[in-house]
Short mmCIF file of C-alpha atoms and ligand atoms in Angstrom, two decimals:
data_model
loop_
_atom_site.label_atom_id
_atom_site.label_comp_id
_atom_site.label_asym_id
_atom_site.label_seq_id
_atom_site.Cartn_x
_atom_site.Cartn_y
_atom_site.Cartn_z
CA MET A 1415 34.77 50.74 118.44
CA THR A 1416 35.80 49.08 115.23
CA GLY A 1417 37.04 46.01 115.46
CA LEU A 1418 41.10 47.17 114.65
CA ALA A 1419 40.78 49.87 117.27
CA ALA A 1420 39.38 47.43 119.54
CA ASP A 1421 42.78 45.06 119.35
CA VAL A 1422 45.12 48.43 119.16
CA ALA A 1423 43.21 49.76 122.46
CA ASP A 1424 43.01 46.27 124.49
CA GLY A 1425 46.09 46.30 125.59
CA VAL A 1426 46.35 49.76 126.76
CA LEU A 1427 42.78 49.50 128.41
CA ARG A 1428 43.36 46.59 129.94
CA GLY A 1429 46.31 47.85 131.41
CA ALA A 1430 44.78 51.27 132.32
CA GLU A 1431 41.93 49.14 133.68
CA THR A 1432 44.02 46.82 136.43
CA LEU A 1433 46.14 50.13 137.42
CA GLY A 1434 42.46 51.98 138.55
CA GLY A 1435 43.23 55.15 136.57
CA VAL A 1436 41.56 57.03 134.23
CA VAL A 1437 41.47 55.48 130.48
CA SER A 1438 43.38 57.34 128.72
CA SER A 1439 43.64 55.31 125.10
CA PRO A 1440 43.09 57.58 122.26
CA PHE A 1441 40.53 55.21 121.16
CA ALA A 1442 38.31 54.71 123.95
CA GLU A 1443 35.40 57.10 125.13
CA PRO A 1444 35.02 57.49 128.27
CA THR A 1445 33.28 54.94 130.15
CA LEU A 1446 31.42 54.86 133.93
CA ARG A 1447 30.34 51.41 135.48
CA LEU A 1448 27.32 51.89 137.72
CA GLY A 1449 26.65 48.89 139.88
CA VAL A 1450 22.81 48.73 141.19
CA THR A 1451 22.74 45.92 143.85
CA GLY A 1452 20.45 45.48 146.53
CA LEU A 1453 18.69 42.40 148.07
CA ALA A 1454 16.20 40.30 146.15
CA ARG A 1455 12.73 42.77 146.01
CA ALA A 1456 14.95 45.76 146.73
CA GLY A 1457 13.74 47.46 143.44
CA LYS A 1458 16.88 46.82 141.16
CA THR A 1459 14.90 46.41 137.82
CA VAL A 1460 12.51 48.72 138.56
CA PHE A 1461 15.21 51.08 139.18
CA ILE A 1462 17.23 50.57 136.21
CA THR A 1463 14.15 50.47 133.90
CA SER A 1464 13.13 53.78 135.04
CA LEU A 1465 16.34 55.32 135.75
CA VAL A 1466 17.42 54.83 131.64
CA ALA A 1467 13.59 55.01 130.61
CA ASN A 1468 14.13 58.98 132.17
CA LEU A 1469 17.35 59.55 131.18
CA MET A 1470 16.11 58.85 127.53
CA ASN A 1471 13.12 61.00 128.15
CA ARG A 1472 14.13 63.65 130.61
CA GLY A 1473 11.10 65.57 131.12
CA ARG A 1474 10.99 64.69 134.86
CA MET A 1475 15.01 65.41 135.33
CA ALA A 1476 14.88 68.73 136.74
CA GLN A 1477 17.41 67.90 139.67
CA LEU A 1478 19.98 66.59 137.22
CA SER A 1479 22.02 69.88 136.44
CA ALA A 1480 23.84 68.82 133.15
CA GLU A 1481 20.04 68.21 131.76
CA ARG A 1482 19.27 71.57 133.58
CA ASP A 1483 21.76 73.18 132.07
CA GLY A 1484 20.93 71.84 128.62
CA ARG A 1485 24.40 69.42 128.37
CA ILE A 1486 22.73 66.45 127.26
CA GLU A 1487 21.96 66.32 124.01
CA ALA A 1488 21.31 62.98 123.53
CA ALA A 1489 20.88 59.29 125.47
CA TYR A 1490 20.50 56.08 123.45
CA LEU A 1491 21.10 52.65 124.08
CA GLN A 1492 23.96 50.94 122.57
CA PRO A 1493 25.91 47.14 122.91
CA GLN A 1494 26.94 46.50 126.12
CA PRO A 1495 30.90 45.64 126.47
CA ASP A 1496 30.62 42.62 127.98
CA ASP A 1497 29.60 39.91 125.37
CA THR A 1498 28.84 36.87 128.18
CA VAL A 1499 27.08 38.84 130.81
CA PRO A 1500 23.30 38.78 129.71
CA ARG A 1501 21.83 42.08 128.40
CA PHE A 1502 19.29 43.86 130.99
CA ASP A 1503 15.77 43.20 129.30
CA PHE A 1504 14.82 47.04 129.32
CA GLU A 1505 12.32 46.82 126.78
CA ASN A 1506 10.26 44.01 128.46
CA HIS A 1507 10.66 45.51 131.80
CA LEU A 1508 9.52 49.00 130.66
CA GLY A 1509 6.77 47.14 128.30
CA ALA A 1510 5.55 45.75 131.37
CA LEU A 1511 5.62 49.12 133.87
CA THR A 1512 4.07 51.60 130.98
CA GLY A 1513 1.96 49.32 128.66
CA PRO A 1514 -1.54 49.37 128.38
CA GLU A 1515 -2.41 46.92 131.68
CA PRO A 1516 0.58 48.25 133.59
CA HIS A 1517 2.32 45.60 136.30
CA TRP A 1518 5.73 44.90 137.96
CA PRO A 1519 8.14 43.13 135.86
CA ASP A 1520 9.12 39.55 136.39
CA SER A 1521 12.20 39.19 138.95
CA THR A 1522 15.42 38.72 137.36
CA ARG A 1523 18.12 36.70 139.55
CA ALA A 1524 21.49 36.83 137.87
CA VAL A 1525 23.74 39.64 136.92
CA SER A 1526 22.85 41.62 134.00
CA GLU A 1527 24.26 44.39 132.37
CA LEU A 1528 23.01 47.63 130.03
CA ARG A 1529 24.88 50.29 128.02
CA LEU A 1530 23.18 53.68 128.06
CA SER A 1531 25.31 56.25 125.99
CA LEU A 1532 25.19 60.27 126.64
CA ARG A 1533 25.71 62.49 123.95
CA LEU A 1534 27.11 65.67 126.06
CA ARG A 1535 27.63 69.14 124.65
CA PRO A 1536 31.18 70.06 125.88
CA SER A 1537 31.12 72.94 128.70
CA GLY A 1538 33.67 75.73 129.72
CA LEU A 1539 35.92 78.09 128.23
CA PHE A 1540 36.65 75.80 125.24
CA GLY A 1541 34.03 73.75 124.83
CA GLY A 1542 32.85 75.15 121.37
CA LEU A 1543 36.06 74.33 119.96
CA THR A 1544 35.64 70.51 120.47
CA GLY A 1545 32.58 68.50 119.03
CA PRO A 1546 30.02 66.83 121.58
CA LYS A 1547 31.42 64.49 123.74
CA VAL A 1548 29.92 60.50 124.69
CA LEU A 1549 29.68 58.96 127.97
CA HIS A 1550 29.10 55.62 128.13
CA LEU A 1551 27.16 54.61 131.44
CA ASP A 1552 27.31 50.79 131.54
CA ILE A 1553 24.88 49.74 134.20
CA ILE A 1554 25.25 46.37 136.21
CA ASP A 1555 22.61 44.92 138.15
CA TYR A 1556 23.59 42.22 140.64
CA PRO A 1557 22.19 40.70 143.46
CA GLY A 1558 23.17 41.69 147.00
CA GLU A 1559 23.09 38.30 147.84
CA TRP A 1560 26.55 37.61 146.16
CA LEU A 1561 28.20 40.47 148.26
CA LEU A 1562 27.58 38.06 151.21
CA ASP A 1563 29.79 35.60 149.68
CA LEU A 1564 32.77 37.51 149.89
CA SER A 1565 32.84 36.42 153.93
CA LEU A 1566 33.34 32.65 152.69
CA LEU A 1567 36.67 33.33 151.05
CA ASP A 1568 38.19 33.61 154.55
CA LYS A 1569 36.74 30.57 155.74
CA ASP A 1570 37.57 26.80 155.10
CA TYR A 1571 34.94 24.12 154.84
CA ALA A 1572 35.26 23.11 158.66
CA GLY A 1573 35.03 26.58 159.99
CA TRP A 1574 32.29 27.57 157.71
CA SER A 1575 30.12 24.37 158.57
CA ALA A 1576 30.70 24.96 162.23
CA ASP A 1577 29.42 28.42 162.04
CA VAL A 1578 25.92 27.69 159.67
CA LEU A 1579 25.34 24.66 162.03
CA ARG A 1580 25.48 26.74 165.14
CA ARG A 1581 23.56 29.73 163.65
CA ILE A 1582 20.85 27.31 162.55
CA ALA A 1583 20.84 24.93 165.78
CA THR A 1584 17.48 26.57 166.71
CA ARG A 1585 15.83 27.67 163.49
CA ASP A 1586 12.35 26.04 162.75
CA GLU A 1587 13.31 26.46 159.24
CA ALA A 1588 15.89 24.15 159.51
CA LYS A 1589 14.41 21.28 160.98
CA ALA A 1590 14.57 18.88 158.39
CA PHE A 1591 18.04 19.69 157.11
CA ARG A 1592 19.39 19.21 160.81
CA ALA A 1593 17.36 15.75 160.90
CA ALA A 1594 19.27 15.22 157.54
CA VAL A 1595 22.66 16.12 159.21
CA ARG A 1596 22.10 13.76 161.65
CA ALA A 1597 21.02 11.04 160.02
CA ALA A 1598 24.52 11.00 157.40
CA ASP A 1599 28.22 10.46 158.53
CA PRO A 1600 30.36 12.82 157.66
CA ASP A 1601 33.45 10.41 157.51
CA ALA A 1602 31.91 7.67 155.63
CA ALA A 1603 32.78 7.27 151.61
CA HIS A 1604 31.07 9.71 149.92
CA ASP A 1605 27.87 8.88 148.00
CA GLU A 1606 26.41 11.11 145.14
CA PRO A 1607 22.71 10.66 145.73
CA LEU A 1608 23.59 11.35 149.39
CA ALA A 1609 25.56 14.61 148.96
CA GLN A 1610 22.62 15.80 146.59
CA GLY A 1611 20.03 15.10 149.13
CA LEU A 1612 22.14 16.62 151.97
CA ALA A 1613 22.21 19.62 149.35
CA SER A 1614 18.86 20.14 148.37
CA ALA A 1615 17.79 19.94 152.24
CA PHE A 1616 20.30 22.96 152.87
CA ALA A 1617 18.74 24.86 149.54
CA ASP A 1618 15.40 24.22 150.47
CA TYR A 1619 16.60 25.80 154.27
CA LEU A 1620 17.70 28.49 152.59
CA GLN A 1621 14.79 29.39 150.67
CA ALA A 1622 13.04 29.17 153.86
CA ALA A 1623 15.19 31.31 155.77
CA ARG A 1624 15.26 33.83 152.92
CA ALA A 1625 11.51 33.75 152.80
CA GLY A 1626 11.24 34.27 156.65
CA GLY A 1627 13.36 37.24 156.95
CA TYR A 1628 16.60 36.08 157.35
CA TYR A 1629 19.54 37.68 155.38
CA ASP A 1630 22.38 35.52 156.43
CA CYS A 1631 21.83 32.91 153.66
CA THR A 1632 24.75 32.28 152.36
CA PRO A 1633 25.93 30.45 149.72
CA GLY A 1634 24.34 33.18 147.58
CA ARG A 1635 23.85 30.96 144.64
CA PHE A 1636 22.05 28.45 146.28
CA LEU A 1637 19.01 30.94 146.23
CA LEU A 1638 19.86 32.01 142.62
CA PRO A 1639 21.87 29.58 140.99
CA GLY A 1640 20.78 30.21 137.21
CA ASP A 1641 22.95 27.78 134.69
CA LEU A 1642 24.74 26.42 137.83
CA ALA A 1643 21.63 24.34 139.03
CA GLY A 1644 22.53 20.84 139.65
CA SER A 1645 26.21 21.15 139.10
CA PRO A 1646 28.71 19.79 141.99
CA VAL A 1647 29.81 23.38 142.93
CA LEU A 1648 26.33 23.40 144.47
CA THR A 1649 25.99 20.09 145.47
CA PHE A 1650 27.31 20.86 149.09
CA ALA A 1651 26.19 21.27 152.43
CA PRO A 1652 27.48 21.82 156.12
CA LEU A 1653 28.72 19.11 157.88
CA PRO A 1654 29.61 18.75 161.74
CA GLU A 1655 33.92 18.28 161.87
CA GLY A 1656 34.84 14.63 161.54
CA THR A 1657 38.26 13.10 160.53
CA ALA A 1658 37.27 13.34 156.95
CA PRO A 1659 39.41 10.54 155.48
CA ARG A 1660 40.08 10.37 151.98
CA GLY A 1661 37.20 9.62 149.64
CA SER A 1662 34.73 10.26 152.52
CA LEU A 1663 31.64 12.62 152.04
CA ALA A 1664 32.92 15.52 154.19
CA ARG A 1665 36.53 15.49 152.06
CA GLU A 1666 34.00 15.63 148.67
CA MET A 1667 32.19 18.41 150.57
CA ALA A 1668 35.49 20.30 151.61
CA ARG A 1669 36.51 20.10 147.82
CA ARG A 1670 33.19 21.74 146.38
CA PHE A 1671 33.29 24.17 149.11
CA GLU A 1672 36.58 25.46 147.70
CA ALA A 1673 35.26 24.85 143.92
CA TYR A 1674 32.52 27.24 144.57
CA LYS A 1675 34.96 29.95 146.54
CA ALA A 1676 37.19 29.69 143.26
CA GLN A 1677 34.98 28.90 140.07
CA VAL A 1678 31.62 31.19 141.59
CA VAL A 1679 32.75 33.79 144.18
CA ARG A 1680 36.23 34.93 142.88
CA PRO A 1681 34.78 35.28 139.41
CA PHE A 1682 32.21 37.46 140.38
CA PHE A 1683 34.38 39.72 142.59
CA ARG A 1684 36.76 39.74 139.64
CA ASP A 1685 35.43 40.20 136.63
CA HIS A 1686 32.02 42.47 138.14
CA PHE A 1687 32.79 43.85 141.03
CA ALA A 1688 35.97 45.15 141.07
CA ARG A 1689 35.20 47.05 137.69
CA ILE A 1690 32.69 49.19 139.38
CA ASP A 1691 33.25 52.93 139.63
CA ARG A 1692 29.73 53.98 141.11
CA GLN A 1693 27.37 52.18 143.34
CA VAL A 1694 23.45 52.52 144.20
CA VAL A 1695 22.77 50.08 146.93
CA LEU A 1696 18.63 50.20 146.94
CA VAL A 1697 17.05 49.33 150.27
CA ASP A 1698 13.27 47.83 151.03
CA ALA A 1699 13.54 49.71 154.46
CA LEU A 1700 9.67 50.16 154.31
CA GLY A 1701 9.21 46.50 153.92
CA ALA A 1702 11.44 45.84 157.11
CA LEU A 1703 9.31 48.41 158.94
CA HIS A 1704 6.33 46.27 157.90
CA SER A 1705 7.39 42.77 158.88
CA GLY A 1706 8.35 43.96 162.26
CA PRO A 1707 11.98 44.13 164.45
CA PRO A 1708 13.56 41.06 163.95
CA ALA A 1709 13.54 41.62 159.89
CA MET A 1710 14.62 45.59 160.61
CA GLU A 1711 17.64 44.14 162.67
CA ASP A 1712 18.37 41.16 159.94
CA LEU A 1713 18.41 44.00 157.19
CA ARG A 1714 20.95 45.72 159.46
CA ARG A 1715 22.97 43.14 159.62
CA ALA A 1716 22.57 42.33 156.18
CA MET A 1717 23.63 45.53 154.65
CA THR A 1718 26.51 45.75 157.32
CA ASP A 1719 28.00 42.55 155.62
CA ILE A 1720 27.31 43.75 152.14
CA LEU A 1721 28.97 46.76 152.62
CA GLY A 1722 31.95 45.20 153.75
CA SER A 1723 32.93 44.16 150.66
CA PHE A 1724 33.36 48.17 149.79
CA ARG A 1725 36.03 48.25 152.68
CA PRO A 1726 38.54 46.24 150.32
CA GLY A 1727 40.79 46.21 153.33
CA SER A 1728 38.97 44.13 155.35
CA ASN A 1729 39.56 40.91 152.27
CA GLY A 1730 43.01 40.12 151.42
CA PHE A 1731 41.93 38.92 148.07
CA LEU A 1732 39.78 41.70 147.44
CA SER A 1733 42.58 44.54 147.86
CA GLN A 1734 44.81 41.81 145.53
CA ILE A 1735 42.14 42.09 142.71
CA LEU A 1736 41.33 46.02 143.18
CA ARG A 1737 44.85 47.38 143.56
CA GLY A 1738 43.95 50.43 145.05
CA LYS A 1739 41.29 50.99 142.94
CA ARG A 1740 37.83 51.75 144.74
CA VAL A 1741 34.03 52.56 144.10
CA GLU A 1742 34.20 56.41 144.29
CA LYS A 1743 30.68 56.93 145.50
CA ILE A 1744 27.66 54.87 147.01
CA LEU A 1745 24.30 55.80 147.26
CA PHE A 1746 22.09 54.11 149.60
CA ALA A 1747 18.29 54.43 148.91
CA ALA A 1748 15.25 53.59 150.15
CA THR A 1749 13.00 52.40 147.64
CA LYS A 1750 9.20 52.11 147.38
CA ALA A 1751 9.13 55.82 149.39
CA ASP A 1752 6.14 56.33 147.07
CA HIS A 1753 4.26 53.98 150.04
CA LEU A 1754 4.54 57.27 152.14
CA HIS A 1755 3.44 60.87 152.26
CA HIS A 1756 6.52 63.22 151.10
CA GLN A 1757 5.74 64.44 154.78
CA GLN A 1758 7.46 61.07 156.17
CA HIS A 1759 10.45 61.18 153.77
CA PRO A 1760 12.92 62.62 156.12
CA GLN A 1761 12.16 59.58 158.83
CA LEU A 1762 12.58 56.96 156.04
CA THR A 1763 15.66 58.72 155.08
CA ALA A 1764 16.65 59.02 158.60
CA ILE A 1765 15.98 55.19 158.80
CA ILE A 1766 18.02 54.27 155.92
CA GLU A 1767 20.87 56.67 157.40
CA ALA A 1768 20.88 54.54 160.26
CA LEU A 1769 21.11 51.09 158.94
CA THR A 1770 23.91 51.94 157.28
CA GLN A 1771 25.55 53.99 160.01
CA ASP A 1772 28.62 51.26 160.78
CA ALA A 1773 29.35 50.64 157.04
CA ARG A 1774 29.23 54.48 156.15
CA ASP A 1775 31.61 55.54 158.32
CA ARG A 1776 34.03 52.42 157.06
CA ALA A 1777 33.29 53.31 153.38
CA GLN A 1778 33.74 57.02 154.31
CA PHE A 1779 37.13 56.04 156.21
CA ALA A 1780 38.10 53.99 152.74
CA GLY A 1781 37.48 56.98 150.61
CA ALA A 1782 34.42 56.92 148.91
CA GLU A 1783 31.76 59.39 148.92
CA THR A 1784 28.37 58.35 150.22
CA ALA A 1785 25.13 59.33 150.80
CA ALA A 1786 21.52 58.31 151.45
CA LEU A 1787 17.89 59.18 150.28
CA SER A 1788 14.70 58.05 149.77
CA LEU A 1789 13.04 57.61 146.25
CA ALA A 1790 10.94 55.97 144.31
CA ALA A 1791 12.13 54.62 140.78
CA LEU A 1792 8.43 54.36 139.62
CA ARG A 1793 5.43 56.59 141.61
CA ALA A 1794 2.25 54.29 141.63
CA THR A 1795 0.49 56.58 143.85
CA THR A 1796 -0.90 60.26 144.66
CA GLU A 1797 -0.55 61.65 147.90
CA GLU A 1798 -3.80 62.70 149.94
CA LEU A 1799 -4.72 64.21 153.38
CA ARG A 1800 -7.64 62.54 155.08
CA THR A 1801 -9.63 63.56 158.19
CA HIS A 1802 -9.59 60.98 160.91
CA GLU A 1803 -11.03 61.51 164.12
CA GLY A 1804 -10.47 65.19 163.84
CA ALA A 1805 -6.71 64.72 162.28
CA GLU A 1806 -5.35 65.16 159.22
CA LEU A 1807 -3.59 61.63 158.15
CA PRO A 1808 -0.91 62.17 155.19
CA CYS A 1809 -2.16 59.23 152.93
CA VAL A 1810 -1.10 58.19 149.44
CA ARG A 1811 -3.58 56.14 147.30
CA GLY A 1812 -3.61 53.83 144.52
CA LEU A 1813 -4.33 50.61 142.83
CA LEU A 1814 -4.00 47.82 144.30
CA ALA A 1815 -1.91 45.07 142.51
CA ASP A 1816 -4.20 41.95 143.59
CA THR A 1817 -7.72 43.54 142.93
CA GLY A 1818 -7.14 46.91 140.84
CA LYS A 1819 -9.14 48.25 143.37
CA PRO A 1820 -8.37 51.63 144.58
CA ALA A 1821 -7.02 52.07 148.16
CA ALA A 1822 -5.54 54.70 150.79
CA LEU A 1823 -2.56 53.74 153.12
CA TYR A 1824 -1.37 55.56 155.75
CA PRO A 1825 1.46 53.18 157.21
CA GLY A 1826 1.77 54.73 160.33
CA ARG A 1827 3.80 57.24 162.26
CA LEU A 1828 7.34 56.66 161.47
CA PRO A 1829 9.26 58.29 164.63
CA GLU A 1830 11.52 61.13 163.99
CA ASP A 1831 14.70 59.42 165.70
CA PRO A 1832 15.47 56.42 163.65
CA ARG A 1833 16.93 54.87 167.10
CA GLN A 1834 13.64 54.15 168.46
CA LEU A 1835 13.37 51.54 166.03
CA LEU A 1836 16.81 50.11 165.59
CA THR A 1837 17.43 50.05 169.22
CA PRO A 1838 14.40 47.79 169.99
CA ALA A 1839 14.93 45.79 166.88
CA ARG A 1840 18.80 45.31 167.88
CA GLN A 1841 17.83 44.26 171.51
CA GLY A 1842 15.51 41.36 170.24
CA ALA A 1843 12.11 42.99 170.52
CA GLU A 1844 9.37 40.45 168.52
CA CYS A 1845 6.71 43.66 167.93
CA TRP A 1846 7.17 47.44 167.37
CA LEU A 1847 6.21 49.36 170.71
CA ASP A 1848 3.68 51.18 169.00
CA GLY A 1849 1.79 48.69 167.08
CA SER A 1850 2.82 47.76 163.38
CA TYR A 1851 3.04 49.37 160.21
CA ALA A 1852 0.72 48.90 157.46
CA SER A 1853 1.67 47.93 153.98
CA MET A 1854 -0.07 47.72 150.76
CA ARG A 1855 1.21 46.62 147.23
CA PHE A 1856 0.24 48.83 144.78
CA ALA A 1857 0.26 48.45 140.98
CA PRO A 1858 1.55 50.85 138.69
CA GLN A 1859 -0.58 53.44 137.23
CA PRO A 1860 -1.78 53.72 133.87
CA LEU A 1861 0.27 56.02 132.32
CA VAL A 1862 -0.20 59.00 129.17
CA LEU A 1863 3.18 60.36 128.94
CA LYS A 1864 3.64 63.84 127.73
CA PRO A 1865 6.49 63.73 124.86
CA GLY A 1866 9.73 64.43 126.42
CA ASP A 1867 8.80 62.98 130.18
CA GLY A 1868 10.04 59.72 131.45
CA PRO A 1869 7.80 57.78 133.82
CA PRO A 1870 6.92 59.46 137.20
CA HIS A 1871 9.42 58.78 140.14
CA ILE A 1872 10.45 60.45 143.52
CA ARG A 1873 14.01 61.92 143.41
CA LEU A 1874 15.33 59.42 140.54
CA ASP A 1875 17.21 62.79 139.43
CA ARG A 1876 18.49 63.79 142.72
CA ALA A 1877 19.98 59.75 142.80
CA ALA A 1878 21.58 60.18 139.06
CA GLU A 1879 23.14 63.54 139.95
CA PHE A 1880 24.72 61.83 142.91
CA LEU A 1881 25.71 58.89 141.13
CA PHE A 1882 26.96 60.44 138.13
CA GLY A 1883 25.94 63.94 137.67
CA ASP A 1884 29.89 65.24 137.92
CA ARG A 1885 30.83 63.03 134.89
CA LEU A 1886 28.09 64.72 132.47
N1 GDP B 656 4.98 51.52 144.83
C1 GDP B 656 6.28 50.90 144.20
N2 GDP B 656 6.95 49.37 144.42
C2 GDP B 656 7.79 49.32 143.80
C3 GDP B 656 9.06 50.42 143.23
N3 GDP B 656 10.05 49.74 142.79
C4 GDP B 656 9.76 48.15 143.15
N4 GDP B 656 8.76 48.13 143.70
C5 GDP B 656 7.79 46.64 144.21
O1 GDP B 656 9.01 45.92 144.35
C6 GDP B 656 8.93 44.41 143.71
C7 GDP B 656 10.19 44.29 143.50
O2 GDP B 656 10.91 45.23 142.80
P1 GDP B 656 12.37 44.59 141.35
O3 GDP B 656 12.53 45.90 140.90
O4 GDP B 656 11.97 43.36 140.60
O5 GDP B 656 13.18 43.88 142.44
P2 GDP B 656 14.59 43.39 142.35
O6 GDP B 656 14.25 42.18 142.93
O7 GDP B 656 15.65 43.96 143.39
O8 GDP B 656 15.00 43.47 140.69
C8 GDP B 656 8.28 44.98 142.30
O9 GDP B 656 7.70 44.03 142.16
C9 GDP B 656 7.44 45.73 142.89
O10 GDP B 656 5.97 45.32 143.71
C10 GDP B 656 8.48 51.67 142.96
O11 GDP B 656 9.23 52.15 142.97
N5 GDP B 656 7.07 51.93 143.74
MG1 MG B 657 15.45 42.37 139.51
#
């Protein structure tokens, strides 16, 4: 959009956006904001990179109906609309995945954005009369951990502290932090080094808890501080309730807790979350399966909490900023499905459906269309049937990420009924009844791509069809 058009359209656009309606400014081209989220390591970066690469070279996108019908003329990257959000580093990530020595991209730790524009051949009766139209797909990558912070908005410092201290009372990961809390007097005069010591002990606990498989690790920005590292909004920690006199440690901590809510949590929901039209939630269910029942139960809880954000009625602040606008479609996708032979993909999909069932019921209730599937954004394996003790085992084969050596993986037999996993997990089982589920970390395979083909994937085209196929 030219500067003039942008100026003229700005007011119109804003008005239209806050009303949540379709932007109808004559200057505006249609835009769809696609949110991509998931907990750390769920596969967001790889998903976006491969999705964009496969939309630019669509040889492997047969399940995208607009592609099948020849309606997509071109897809190209353009400058994104939000000037203060870091750009998703597509070129570097793609280079890592498809270069001469393929490797997984570095993990990213904050929100980023990329605009892919699709030039479409008009369809329908009068299609031939109008020229091609353009749809801008703005893809927003943000950590699922940040959604967990929504629950903080309903709490004050004392209530939040009591919650956290109760939850961590028996966790090994919190030993050092609990000792630091015992040594501190919340009602004593505020002392910055002491506050910093407590905050860093608390942040260390959160990191350890996250590594130990806990997902209830809020405030989310303590794990992914980005450019807020060391600032007062991240220099607080939960303390037992005292009288919190003026000038006390507890009083200052409470003030910072409120600042975190007002200056970190609310802006994220207002500036990013509230503007999302379609959402994909990526879930590493196979990772949790491999880690065991406690990780699976934790994942289920985290999903329920994360998906609470998509039920605006549950939070006054959110209802207020959304003003009736809602995410229209939510896709729940189990990632890294290339660790499983396709024979077992239905079982993986059933797990993801069961994991998100509560939340899906509620989202449906709120009017969003939801679906679940298993995918691999970047397929790093090939399938293989191997005979083992007279039985045929459906395996996958790939190159190990650590050594580069070829290896075959049979993760184990996933049950037809996901409740066989989720029920014991919910009841506190420590390990799976039938032994464990194996895992391997494969490197991306060296690729020789035919012209017009994107990187190999599993069901990325189906994901795209569900998420935005209706707008192409
Ligand atoms: N085999 C396989 N591994 C994947 C795939 N997607 C992600 N991974 C693995 O998961 C890790 C984390 O992925 P990433 O996209 O960085 O996760 P993010 O933290 O959610 O952005 C990668 O380094 C890979 O090891 C996939 O499609 N197939
Ligand atoms: Mg990432």
